[in-house]
XYZ file of N, CA and C in Angstrom:
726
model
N 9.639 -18.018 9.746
C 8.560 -18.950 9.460
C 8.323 -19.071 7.969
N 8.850 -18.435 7.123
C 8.115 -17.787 5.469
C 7.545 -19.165 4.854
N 6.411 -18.998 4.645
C 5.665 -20.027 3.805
C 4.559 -18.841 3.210
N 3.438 -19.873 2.992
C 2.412 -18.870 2.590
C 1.471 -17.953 3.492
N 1.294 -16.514 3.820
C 0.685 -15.875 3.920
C -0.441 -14.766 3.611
N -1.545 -14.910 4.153
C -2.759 -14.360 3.941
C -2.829 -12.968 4.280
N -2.875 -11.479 3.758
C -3.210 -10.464 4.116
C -4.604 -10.055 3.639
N -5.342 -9.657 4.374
C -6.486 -8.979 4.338
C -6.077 -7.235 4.025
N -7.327 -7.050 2.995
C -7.126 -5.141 3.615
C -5.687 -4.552 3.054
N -4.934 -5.120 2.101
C -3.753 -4.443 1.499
C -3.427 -4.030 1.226
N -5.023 -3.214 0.566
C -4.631 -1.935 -0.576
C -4.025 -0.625 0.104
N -4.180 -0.268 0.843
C -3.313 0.744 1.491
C -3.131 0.782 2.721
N -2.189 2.223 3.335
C -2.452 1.982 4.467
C -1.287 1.369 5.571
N -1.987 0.782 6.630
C -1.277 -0.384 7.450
C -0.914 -1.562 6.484
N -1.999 -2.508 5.988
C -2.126 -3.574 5.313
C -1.160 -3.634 4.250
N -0.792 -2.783 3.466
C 0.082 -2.452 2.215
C 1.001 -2.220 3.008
N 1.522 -1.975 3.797
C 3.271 -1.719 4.214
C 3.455 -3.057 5.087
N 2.063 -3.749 5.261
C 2.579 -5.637 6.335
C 2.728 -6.013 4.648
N 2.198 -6.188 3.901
C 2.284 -7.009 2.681
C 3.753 -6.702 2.449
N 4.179 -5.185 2.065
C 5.508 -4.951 1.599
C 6.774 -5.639 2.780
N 6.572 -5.613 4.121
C 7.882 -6.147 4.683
C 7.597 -7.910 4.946
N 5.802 -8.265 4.801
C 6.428 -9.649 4.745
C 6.819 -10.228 3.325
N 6.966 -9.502 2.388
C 7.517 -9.663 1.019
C 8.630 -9.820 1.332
N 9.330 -9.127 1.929
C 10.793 -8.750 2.394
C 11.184 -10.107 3.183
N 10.608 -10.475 3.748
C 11.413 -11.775 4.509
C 10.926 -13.206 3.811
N 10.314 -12.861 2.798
C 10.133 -14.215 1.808
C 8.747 -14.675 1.754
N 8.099 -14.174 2.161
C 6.488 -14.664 2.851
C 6.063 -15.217 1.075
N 5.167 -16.026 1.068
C 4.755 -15.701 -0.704
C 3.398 -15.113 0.065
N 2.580 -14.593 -0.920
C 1.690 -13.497 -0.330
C 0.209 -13.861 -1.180
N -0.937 -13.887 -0.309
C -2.014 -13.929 -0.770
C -2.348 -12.150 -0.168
N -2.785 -11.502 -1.356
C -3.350 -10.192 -1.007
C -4.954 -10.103 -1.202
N -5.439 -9.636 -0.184
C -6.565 -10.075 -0.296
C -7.756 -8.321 -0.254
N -8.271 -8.130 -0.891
C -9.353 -6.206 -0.819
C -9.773 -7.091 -1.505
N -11.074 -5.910 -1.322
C -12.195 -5.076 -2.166
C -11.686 -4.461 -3.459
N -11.060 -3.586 -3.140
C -10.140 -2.959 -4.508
C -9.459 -3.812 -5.317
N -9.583 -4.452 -5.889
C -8.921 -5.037 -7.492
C -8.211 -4.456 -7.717
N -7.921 -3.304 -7.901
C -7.437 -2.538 -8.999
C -5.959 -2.267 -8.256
N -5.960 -1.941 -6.606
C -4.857 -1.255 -5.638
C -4.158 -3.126 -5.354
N -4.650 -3.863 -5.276
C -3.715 -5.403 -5.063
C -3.428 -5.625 -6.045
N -3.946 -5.501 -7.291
C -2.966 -5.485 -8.971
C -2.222 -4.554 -9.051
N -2.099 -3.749 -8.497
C -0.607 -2.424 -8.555
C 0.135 -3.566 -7.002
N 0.407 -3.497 -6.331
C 1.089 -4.096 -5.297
C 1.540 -5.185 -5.508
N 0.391 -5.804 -6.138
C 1.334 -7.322 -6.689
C 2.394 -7.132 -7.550
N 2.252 -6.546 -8.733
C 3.304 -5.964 -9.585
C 4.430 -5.396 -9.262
N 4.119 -4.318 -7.848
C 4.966 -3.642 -7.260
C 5.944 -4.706 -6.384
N 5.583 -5.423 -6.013
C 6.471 -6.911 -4.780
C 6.487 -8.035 -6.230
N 6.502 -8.096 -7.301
C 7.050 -9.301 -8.215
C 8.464 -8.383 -8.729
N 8.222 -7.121 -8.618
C 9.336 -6.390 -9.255
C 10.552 -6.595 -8.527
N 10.209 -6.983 -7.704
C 11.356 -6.891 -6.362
C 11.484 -8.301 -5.871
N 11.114 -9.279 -6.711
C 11.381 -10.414 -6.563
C 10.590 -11.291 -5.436
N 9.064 -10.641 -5.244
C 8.372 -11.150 -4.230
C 7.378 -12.321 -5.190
N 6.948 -13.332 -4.351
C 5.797 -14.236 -4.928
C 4.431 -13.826 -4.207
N 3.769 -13.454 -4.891
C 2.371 -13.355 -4.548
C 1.170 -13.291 -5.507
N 0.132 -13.557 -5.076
C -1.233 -13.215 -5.928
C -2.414 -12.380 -5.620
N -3.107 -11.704 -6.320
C -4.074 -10.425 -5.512
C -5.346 -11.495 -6.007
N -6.215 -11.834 -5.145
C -7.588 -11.893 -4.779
C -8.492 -10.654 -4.451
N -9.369 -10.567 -5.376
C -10.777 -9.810 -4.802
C -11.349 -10.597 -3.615
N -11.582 -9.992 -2.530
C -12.166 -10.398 -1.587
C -13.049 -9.287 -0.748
N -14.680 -9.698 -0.426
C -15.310 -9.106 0.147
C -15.746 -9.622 1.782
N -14.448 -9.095 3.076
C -14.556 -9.912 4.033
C -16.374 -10.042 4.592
N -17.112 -8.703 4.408
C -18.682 -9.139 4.488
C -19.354 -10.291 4.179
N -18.785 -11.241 2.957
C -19.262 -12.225 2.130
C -18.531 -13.223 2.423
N -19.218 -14.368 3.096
C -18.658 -15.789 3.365
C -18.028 -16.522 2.084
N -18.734 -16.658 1.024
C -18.345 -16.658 0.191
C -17.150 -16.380 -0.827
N -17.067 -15.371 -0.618
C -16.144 -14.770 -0.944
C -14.456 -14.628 -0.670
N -14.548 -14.665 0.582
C -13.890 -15.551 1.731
C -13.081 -16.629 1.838
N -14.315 -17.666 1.125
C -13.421 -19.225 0.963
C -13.409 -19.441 -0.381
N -13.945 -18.670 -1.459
C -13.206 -18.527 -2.466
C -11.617 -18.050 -2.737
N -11.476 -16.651 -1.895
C -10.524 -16.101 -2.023
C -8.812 -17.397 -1.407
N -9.614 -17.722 -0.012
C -8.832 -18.244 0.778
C -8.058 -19.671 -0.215
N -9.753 -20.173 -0.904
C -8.955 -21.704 -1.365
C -8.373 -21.149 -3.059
N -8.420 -19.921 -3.784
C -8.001 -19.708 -4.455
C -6.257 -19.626 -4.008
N -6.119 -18.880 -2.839
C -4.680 -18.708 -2.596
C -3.842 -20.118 -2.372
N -4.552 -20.860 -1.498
C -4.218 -22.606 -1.313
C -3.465 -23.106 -2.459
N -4.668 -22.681 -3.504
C -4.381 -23.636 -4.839
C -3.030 -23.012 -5.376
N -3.360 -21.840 -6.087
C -1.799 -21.348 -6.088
C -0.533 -21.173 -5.488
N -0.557 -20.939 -4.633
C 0.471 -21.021 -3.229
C 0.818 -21.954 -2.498
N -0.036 -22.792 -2.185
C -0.149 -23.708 -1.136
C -0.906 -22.910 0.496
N -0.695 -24.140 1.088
C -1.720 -24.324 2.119
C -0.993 -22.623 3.069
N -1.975 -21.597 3.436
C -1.463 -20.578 4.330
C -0.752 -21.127 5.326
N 0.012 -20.627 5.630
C 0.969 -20.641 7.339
C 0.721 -19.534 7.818
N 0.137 -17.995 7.492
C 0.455 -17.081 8.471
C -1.282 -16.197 7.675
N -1.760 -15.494 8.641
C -2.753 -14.883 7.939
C -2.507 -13.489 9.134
N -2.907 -12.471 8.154
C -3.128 -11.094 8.924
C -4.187 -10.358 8.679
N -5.082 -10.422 9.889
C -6.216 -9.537 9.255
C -6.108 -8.224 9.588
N -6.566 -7.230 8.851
C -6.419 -6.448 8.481
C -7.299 -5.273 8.451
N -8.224 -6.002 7.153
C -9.605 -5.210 6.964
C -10.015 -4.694 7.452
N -10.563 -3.947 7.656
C -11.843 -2.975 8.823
C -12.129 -1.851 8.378
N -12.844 -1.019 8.576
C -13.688 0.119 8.724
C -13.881 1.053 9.674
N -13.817 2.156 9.780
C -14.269 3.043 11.036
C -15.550 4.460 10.398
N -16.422 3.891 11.104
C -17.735 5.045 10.717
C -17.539 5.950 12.677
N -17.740 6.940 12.510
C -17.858 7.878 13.387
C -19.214 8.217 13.614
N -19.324 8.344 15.048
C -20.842 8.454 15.542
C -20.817 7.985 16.779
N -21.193 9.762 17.467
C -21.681 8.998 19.041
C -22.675 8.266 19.708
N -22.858 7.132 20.515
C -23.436 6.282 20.579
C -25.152 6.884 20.925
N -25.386 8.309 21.238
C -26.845 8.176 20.658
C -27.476 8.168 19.647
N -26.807 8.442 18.361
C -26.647 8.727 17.186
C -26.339 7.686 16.305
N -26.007 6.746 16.731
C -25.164 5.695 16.245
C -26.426 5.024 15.228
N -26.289 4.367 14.434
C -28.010 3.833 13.815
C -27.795 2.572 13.743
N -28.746 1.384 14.092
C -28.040 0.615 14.060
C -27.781 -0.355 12.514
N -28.053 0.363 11.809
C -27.284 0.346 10.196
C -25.848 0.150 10.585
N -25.413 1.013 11.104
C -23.987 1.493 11.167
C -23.754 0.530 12.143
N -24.203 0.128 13.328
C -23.610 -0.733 14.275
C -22.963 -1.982 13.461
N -24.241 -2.598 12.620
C -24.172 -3.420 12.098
C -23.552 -3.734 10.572
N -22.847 -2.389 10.261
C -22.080 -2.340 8.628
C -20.702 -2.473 9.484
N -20.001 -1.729 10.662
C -18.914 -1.882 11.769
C -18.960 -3.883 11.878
N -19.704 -3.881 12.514
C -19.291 -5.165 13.416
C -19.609 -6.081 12.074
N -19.893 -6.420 10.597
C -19.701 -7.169 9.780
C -18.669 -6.965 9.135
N -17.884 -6.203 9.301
C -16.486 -6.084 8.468
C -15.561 -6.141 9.564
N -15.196 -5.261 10.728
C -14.080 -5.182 11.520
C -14.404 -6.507 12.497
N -15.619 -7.107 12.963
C -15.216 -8.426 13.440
C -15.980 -9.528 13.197
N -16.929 -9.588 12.439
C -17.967 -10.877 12.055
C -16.490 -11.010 10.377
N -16.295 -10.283 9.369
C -15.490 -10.691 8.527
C -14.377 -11.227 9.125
N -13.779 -10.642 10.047
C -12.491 -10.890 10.661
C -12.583 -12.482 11.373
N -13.596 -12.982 12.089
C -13.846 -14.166 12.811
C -14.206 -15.579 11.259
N -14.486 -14.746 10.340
C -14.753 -15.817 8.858
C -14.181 -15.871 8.153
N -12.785 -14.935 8.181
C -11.762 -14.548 7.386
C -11.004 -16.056 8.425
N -11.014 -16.055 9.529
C -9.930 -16.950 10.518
C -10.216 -18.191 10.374
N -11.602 -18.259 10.248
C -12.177 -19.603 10.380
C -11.915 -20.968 8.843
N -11.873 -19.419 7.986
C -11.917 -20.323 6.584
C -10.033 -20.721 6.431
N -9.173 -20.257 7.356
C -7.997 -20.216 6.897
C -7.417 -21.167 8.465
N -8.303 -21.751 9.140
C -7.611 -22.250 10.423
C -7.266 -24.289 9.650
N -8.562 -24.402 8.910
C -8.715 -25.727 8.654
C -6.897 -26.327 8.461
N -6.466 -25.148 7.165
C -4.981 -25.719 6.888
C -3.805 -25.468 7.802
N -4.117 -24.864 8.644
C -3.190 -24.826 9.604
C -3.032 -25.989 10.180
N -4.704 -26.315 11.102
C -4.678 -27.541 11.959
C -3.877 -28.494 11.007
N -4.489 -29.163 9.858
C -3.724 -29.969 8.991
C -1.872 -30.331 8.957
N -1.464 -28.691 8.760
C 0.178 -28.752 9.467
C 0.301 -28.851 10.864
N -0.652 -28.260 11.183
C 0.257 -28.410 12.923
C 0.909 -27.277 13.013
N 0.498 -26.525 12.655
C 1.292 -24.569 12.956
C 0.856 -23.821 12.225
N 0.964 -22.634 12.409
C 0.260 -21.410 11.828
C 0.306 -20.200 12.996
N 0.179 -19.003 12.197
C 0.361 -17.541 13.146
C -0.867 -16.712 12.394
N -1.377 -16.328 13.805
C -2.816 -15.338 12.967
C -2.184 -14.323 13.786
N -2.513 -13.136 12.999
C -2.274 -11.665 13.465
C -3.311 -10.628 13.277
N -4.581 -10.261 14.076
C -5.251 -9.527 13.814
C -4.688 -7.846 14.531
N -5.403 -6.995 13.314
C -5.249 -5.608 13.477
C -6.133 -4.832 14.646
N -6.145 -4.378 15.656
C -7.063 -3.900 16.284
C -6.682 -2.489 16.515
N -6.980 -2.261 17.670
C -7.160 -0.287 17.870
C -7.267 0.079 19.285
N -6.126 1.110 19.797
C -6.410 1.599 21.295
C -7.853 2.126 21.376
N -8.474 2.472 20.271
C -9.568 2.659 20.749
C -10.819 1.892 21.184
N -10.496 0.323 21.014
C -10.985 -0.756 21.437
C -10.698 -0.606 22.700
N -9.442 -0.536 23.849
C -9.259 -1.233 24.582
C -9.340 0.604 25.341
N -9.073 1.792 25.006
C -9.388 2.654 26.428
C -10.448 3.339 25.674
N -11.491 3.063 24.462
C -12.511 3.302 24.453
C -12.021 5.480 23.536
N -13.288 5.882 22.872
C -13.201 7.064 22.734
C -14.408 7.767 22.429
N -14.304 9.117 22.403
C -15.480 9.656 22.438
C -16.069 9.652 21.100
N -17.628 9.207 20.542
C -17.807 9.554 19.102
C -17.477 8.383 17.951
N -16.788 7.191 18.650
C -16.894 6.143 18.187
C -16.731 4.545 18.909
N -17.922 4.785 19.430
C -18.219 3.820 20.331
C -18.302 2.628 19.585
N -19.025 2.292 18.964
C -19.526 1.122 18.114
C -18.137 0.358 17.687
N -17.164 1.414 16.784
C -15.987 0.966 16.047
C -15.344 0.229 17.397
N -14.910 1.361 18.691
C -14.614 0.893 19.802
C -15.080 -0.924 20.161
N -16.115 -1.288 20.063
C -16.753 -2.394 20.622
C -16.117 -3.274 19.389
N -16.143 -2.792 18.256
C -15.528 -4.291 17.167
C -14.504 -4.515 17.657
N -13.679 -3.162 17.867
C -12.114 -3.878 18.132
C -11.743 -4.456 19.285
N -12.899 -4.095 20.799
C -12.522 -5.064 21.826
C -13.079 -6.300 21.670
N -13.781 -6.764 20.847
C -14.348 -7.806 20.240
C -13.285 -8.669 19.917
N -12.154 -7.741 19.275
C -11.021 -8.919 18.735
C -10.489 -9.733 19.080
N -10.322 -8.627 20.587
C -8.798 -9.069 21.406
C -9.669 -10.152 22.172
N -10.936 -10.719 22.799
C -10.975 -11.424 23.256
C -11.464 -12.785 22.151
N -11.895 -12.563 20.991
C -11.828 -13.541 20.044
C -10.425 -14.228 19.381
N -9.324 -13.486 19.477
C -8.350 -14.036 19.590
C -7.368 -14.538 20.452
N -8.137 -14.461 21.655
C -7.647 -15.322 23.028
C -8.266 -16.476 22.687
N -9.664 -16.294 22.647
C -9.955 -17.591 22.671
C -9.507 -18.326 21.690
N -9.401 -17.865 20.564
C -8.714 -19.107 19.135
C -7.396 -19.545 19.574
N -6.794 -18.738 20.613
C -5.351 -18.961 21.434
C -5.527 -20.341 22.075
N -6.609 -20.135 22.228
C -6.799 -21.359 23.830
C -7.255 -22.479 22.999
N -8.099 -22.284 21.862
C -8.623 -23.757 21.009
C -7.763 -24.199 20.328
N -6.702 -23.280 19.809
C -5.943 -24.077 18.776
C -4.475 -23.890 19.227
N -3.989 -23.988 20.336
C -2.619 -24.296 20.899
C -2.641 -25.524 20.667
N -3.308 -26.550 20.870
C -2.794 -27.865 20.686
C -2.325 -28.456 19.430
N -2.800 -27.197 18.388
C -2.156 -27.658 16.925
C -0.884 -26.915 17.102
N -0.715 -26.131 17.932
C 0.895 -25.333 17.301
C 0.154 -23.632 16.560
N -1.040 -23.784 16.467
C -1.389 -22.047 15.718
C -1.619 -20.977 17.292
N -0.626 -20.199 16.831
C -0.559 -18.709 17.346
C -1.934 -17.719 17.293
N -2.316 -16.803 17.919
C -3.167 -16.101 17.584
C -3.284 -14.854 18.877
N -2.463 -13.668 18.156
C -2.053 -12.530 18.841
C -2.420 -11.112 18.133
N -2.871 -9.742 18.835
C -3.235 -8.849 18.134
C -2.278 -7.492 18.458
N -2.424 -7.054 17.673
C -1.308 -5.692 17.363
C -2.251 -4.696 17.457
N -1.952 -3.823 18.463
C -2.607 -2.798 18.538
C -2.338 -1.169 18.125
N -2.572 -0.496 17.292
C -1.391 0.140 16.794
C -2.501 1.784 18.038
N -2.003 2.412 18.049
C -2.117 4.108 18.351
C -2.455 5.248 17.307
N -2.055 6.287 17.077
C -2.830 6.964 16.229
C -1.308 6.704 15.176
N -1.785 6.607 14.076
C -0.821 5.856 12.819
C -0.941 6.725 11.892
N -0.184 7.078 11.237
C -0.216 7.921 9.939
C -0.910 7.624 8.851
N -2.263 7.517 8.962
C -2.655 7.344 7.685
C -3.922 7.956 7.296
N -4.557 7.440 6.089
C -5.975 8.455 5.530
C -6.902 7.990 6.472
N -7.066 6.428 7.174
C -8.021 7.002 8.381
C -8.258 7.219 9.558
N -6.646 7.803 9.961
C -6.377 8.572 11.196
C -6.747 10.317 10.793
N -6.012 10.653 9.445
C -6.096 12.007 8.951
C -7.828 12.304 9.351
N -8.761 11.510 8.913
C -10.062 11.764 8.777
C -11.232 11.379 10.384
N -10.010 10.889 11.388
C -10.550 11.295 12.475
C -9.923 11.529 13.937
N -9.202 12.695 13.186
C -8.722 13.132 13.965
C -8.875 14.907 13.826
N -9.272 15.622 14.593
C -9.640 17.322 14.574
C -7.847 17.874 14.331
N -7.385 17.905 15.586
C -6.119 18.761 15.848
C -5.058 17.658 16.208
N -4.217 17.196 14.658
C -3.256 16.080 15.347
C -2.165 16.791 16.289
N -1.536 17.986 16.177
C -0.682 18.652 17.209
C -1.262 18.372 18.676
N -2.299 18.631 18.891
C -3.108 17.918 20.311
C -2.705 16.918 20.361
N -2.758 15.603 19.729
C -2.762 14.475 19.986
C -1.066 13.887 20.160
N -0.219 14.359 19.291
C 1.085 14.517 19.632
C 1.482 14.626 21.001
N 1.025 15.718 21.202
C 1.518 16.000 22.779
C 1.107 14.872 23.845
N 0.213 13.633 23.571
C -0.276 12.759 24.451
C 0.621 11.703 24.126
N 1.457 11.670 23.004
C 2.316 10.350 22.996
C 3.245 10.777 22.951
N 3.732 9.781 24.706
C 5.440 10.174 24.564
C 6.408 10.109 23.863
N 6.420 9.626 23.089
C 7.663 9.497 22.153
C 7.094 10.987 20.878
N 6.478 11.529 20.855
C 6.430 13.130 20.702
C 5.947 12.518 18.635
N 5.559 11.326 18.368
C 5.510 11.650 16.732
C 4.235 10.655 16.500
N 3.755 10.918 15.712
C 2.566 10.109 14.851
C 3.487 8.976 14.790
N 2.301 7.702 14.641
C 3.374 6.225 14.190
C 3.266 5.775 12.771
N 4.300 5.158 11.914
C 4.558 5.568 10.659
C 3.753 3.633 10.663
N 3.016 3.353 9.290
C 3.028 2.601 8.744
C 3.920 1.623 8.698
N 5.170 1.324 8.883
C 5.861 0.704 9.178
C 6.273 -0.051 10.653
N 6.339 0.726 11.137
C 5.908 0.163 12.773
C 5.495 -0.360 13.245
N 3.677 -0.839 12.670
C 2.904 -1.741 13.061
C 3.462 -2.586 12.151
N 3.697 -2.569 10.562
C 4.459 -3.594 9.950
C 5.547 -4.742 10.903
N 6.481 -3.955 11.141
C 7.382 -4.938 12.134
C 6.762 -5.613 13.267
N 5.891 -5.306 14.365
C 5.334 -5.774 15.208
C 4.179 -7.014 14.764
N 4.237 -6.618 13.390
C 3.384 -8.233 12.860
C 4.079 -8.915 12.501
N 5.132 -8.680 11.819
C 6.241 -9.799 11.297
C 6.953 -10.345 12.209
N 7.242 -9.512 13.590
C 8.078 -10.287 14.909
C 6.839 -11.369 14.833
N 5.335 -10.955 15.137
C 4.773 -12.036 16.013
C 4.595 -13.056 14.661
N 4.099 -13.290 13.228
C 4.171 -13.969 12.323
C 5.795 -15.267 12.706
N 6.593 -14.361 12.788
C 7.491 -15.347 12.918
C 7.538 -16.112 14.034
N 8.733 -17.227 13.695
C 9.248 -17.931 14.657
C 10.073 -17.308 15.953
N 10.469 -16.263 16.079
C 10.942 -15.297 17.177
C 10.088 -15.462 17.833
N 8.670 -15.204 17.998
C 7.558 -15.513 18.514
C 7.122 -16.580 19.020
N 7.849 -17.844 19.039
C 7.063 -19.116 18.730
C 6.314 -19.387 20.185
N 6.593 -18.320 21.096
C 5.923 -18.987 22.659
C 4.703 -17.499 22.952
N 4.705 -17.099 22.095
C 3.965 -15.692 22.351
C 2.623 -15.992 21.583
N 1.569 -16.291 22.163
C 0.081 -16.395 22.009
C -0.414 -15.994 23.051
N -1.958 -15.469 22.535
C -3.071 -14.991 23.340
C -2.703 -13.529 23.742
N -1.928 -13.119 23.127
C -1.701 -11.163 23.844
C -2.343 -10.486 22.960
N -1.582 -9.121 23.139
C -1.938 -7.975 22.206
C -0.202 -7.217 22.931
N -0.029 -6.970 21.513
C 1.212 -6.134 21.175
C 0.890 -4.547 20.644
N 0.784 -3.323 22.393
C 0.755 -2.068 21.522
C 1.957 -1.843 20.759
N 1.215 -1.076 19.726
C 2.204 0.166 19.272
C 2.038 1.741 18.866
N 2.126 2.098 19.822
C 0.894 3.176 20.364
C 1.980 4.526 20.827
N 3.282 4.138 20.923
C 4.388 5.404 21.113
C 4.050 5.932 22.703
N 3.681 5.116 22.936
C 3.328 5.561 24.750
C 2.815 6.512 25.022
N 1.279 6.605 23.881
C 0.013 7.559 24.238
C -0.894 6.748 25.460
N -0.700 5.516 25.717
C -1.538 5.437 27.220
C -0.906 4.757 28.255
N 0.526 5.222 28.570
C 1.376 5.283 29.727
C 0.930 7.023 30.147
């Protein structure tokens, strides 16, 4: 598909290894954080290597911010073809405990940003007549866990907000499918998780899932390989809930 694509959430992580392999298949790249400072190292890092892209400050909380970022990338790049959201947050807290501060700092970043992040980037799609959205979600959305209920509820939030953008905007040709990754190697799996050797033993394939993994499972569905695959969710979860 390679035209222009939107990543949310890049600076590290999941988000930084989708930026690095859709660099790899030509994507030009709108990078989009909070952090300034981690999408100006990445951009540098993918121009070195012969990638096109530009880093935007973006605060998905802020509407604003949003369709600044979005029509900043337009202008330079041209109109998005592929957006991946990304962004999110996980605060820990069992649901008697939960405050609803926290309900409400969760569900404005992992799915009120995520639904304004889509909205500001659908207009140029409809315009072409195609486009692929790829949101990030979490098994712990869909079989739920103990101690983070709230986070739980953003991410089943996704999967049925991106059915429905499935069902409104098929008639333009835009995709809209979510990747669900399992426990993933990174700083905020490390930070909630007690005993990862426990958790090993629950996924069959016997290993933590590397940053890269969920990378590929966004770039299959981003692309044209994909072109009949809308409205799902794609685990990648190493067959912790078989």
């Amino acid at each position: 598909m390679p035209g222009v694509c939107i990543v949310s959430g890049c600076s590290r992580g999941i988000g930084r290894a989708i930026a690095v392999r859709l660099a790899k298949e030509g994507y030009a790249l709108g990078l989009l954080s909070r952090n300034e400072k981690a999408i100006g190292q990445l951009k540098e890092e993918l121009e070195t290597q012969g990638g096109k892209c530009i880093s935007v400050p973006c605060d998905i909380r802020d509407e604003k911010s949003i369709i600044h970022a979005v029509q900043t990338v337009a202008s330079q790049l041209g109109s998005p073809k592929g957006l991946v959201n990304v962004a999110g947050i996980n605060i820990d807290g069992i649901s008697m405990r939960c405050k609803k501060e926290t309900m409400e700092a969760l569900f404005a970043t992992n799915t009120i940003g995520t639904m304004t992040m889509t909205r500001a980037v659908l207009p140029y799609m409809m315009k072409q007549r195609g486009g692929s959205i790829v949101s990030i979600g979490s098994i712990v959305g869909s079989g739920g866990r103990a101690g983070q209920s709230a986070y739980a509820a953003t991410k089943a939030a996704l999967v049925g907000y991106s059915r429905s953008i499935a069902k409104e905007m098929g008639r333009y040709q835009i995709r809209s499918n979510v990747v669900i990754p399992g426990f993933i190697d990174t700083d905020m799996t490390e930070r909630s998780i007690k005993n990862k050797e426990e958790v090993i033993k629950r996924i069959a394939l016997g290993r933590m899932g590397r940053v890269e993994d969920v990378a590929e499972a966004v770039a299959f569905l981003l692309s044209d390989k994909a072109s009949y695959i809308t409205g799902t969710t794609l685990s990648v979860d190493g067959g912790i809930e078989i």
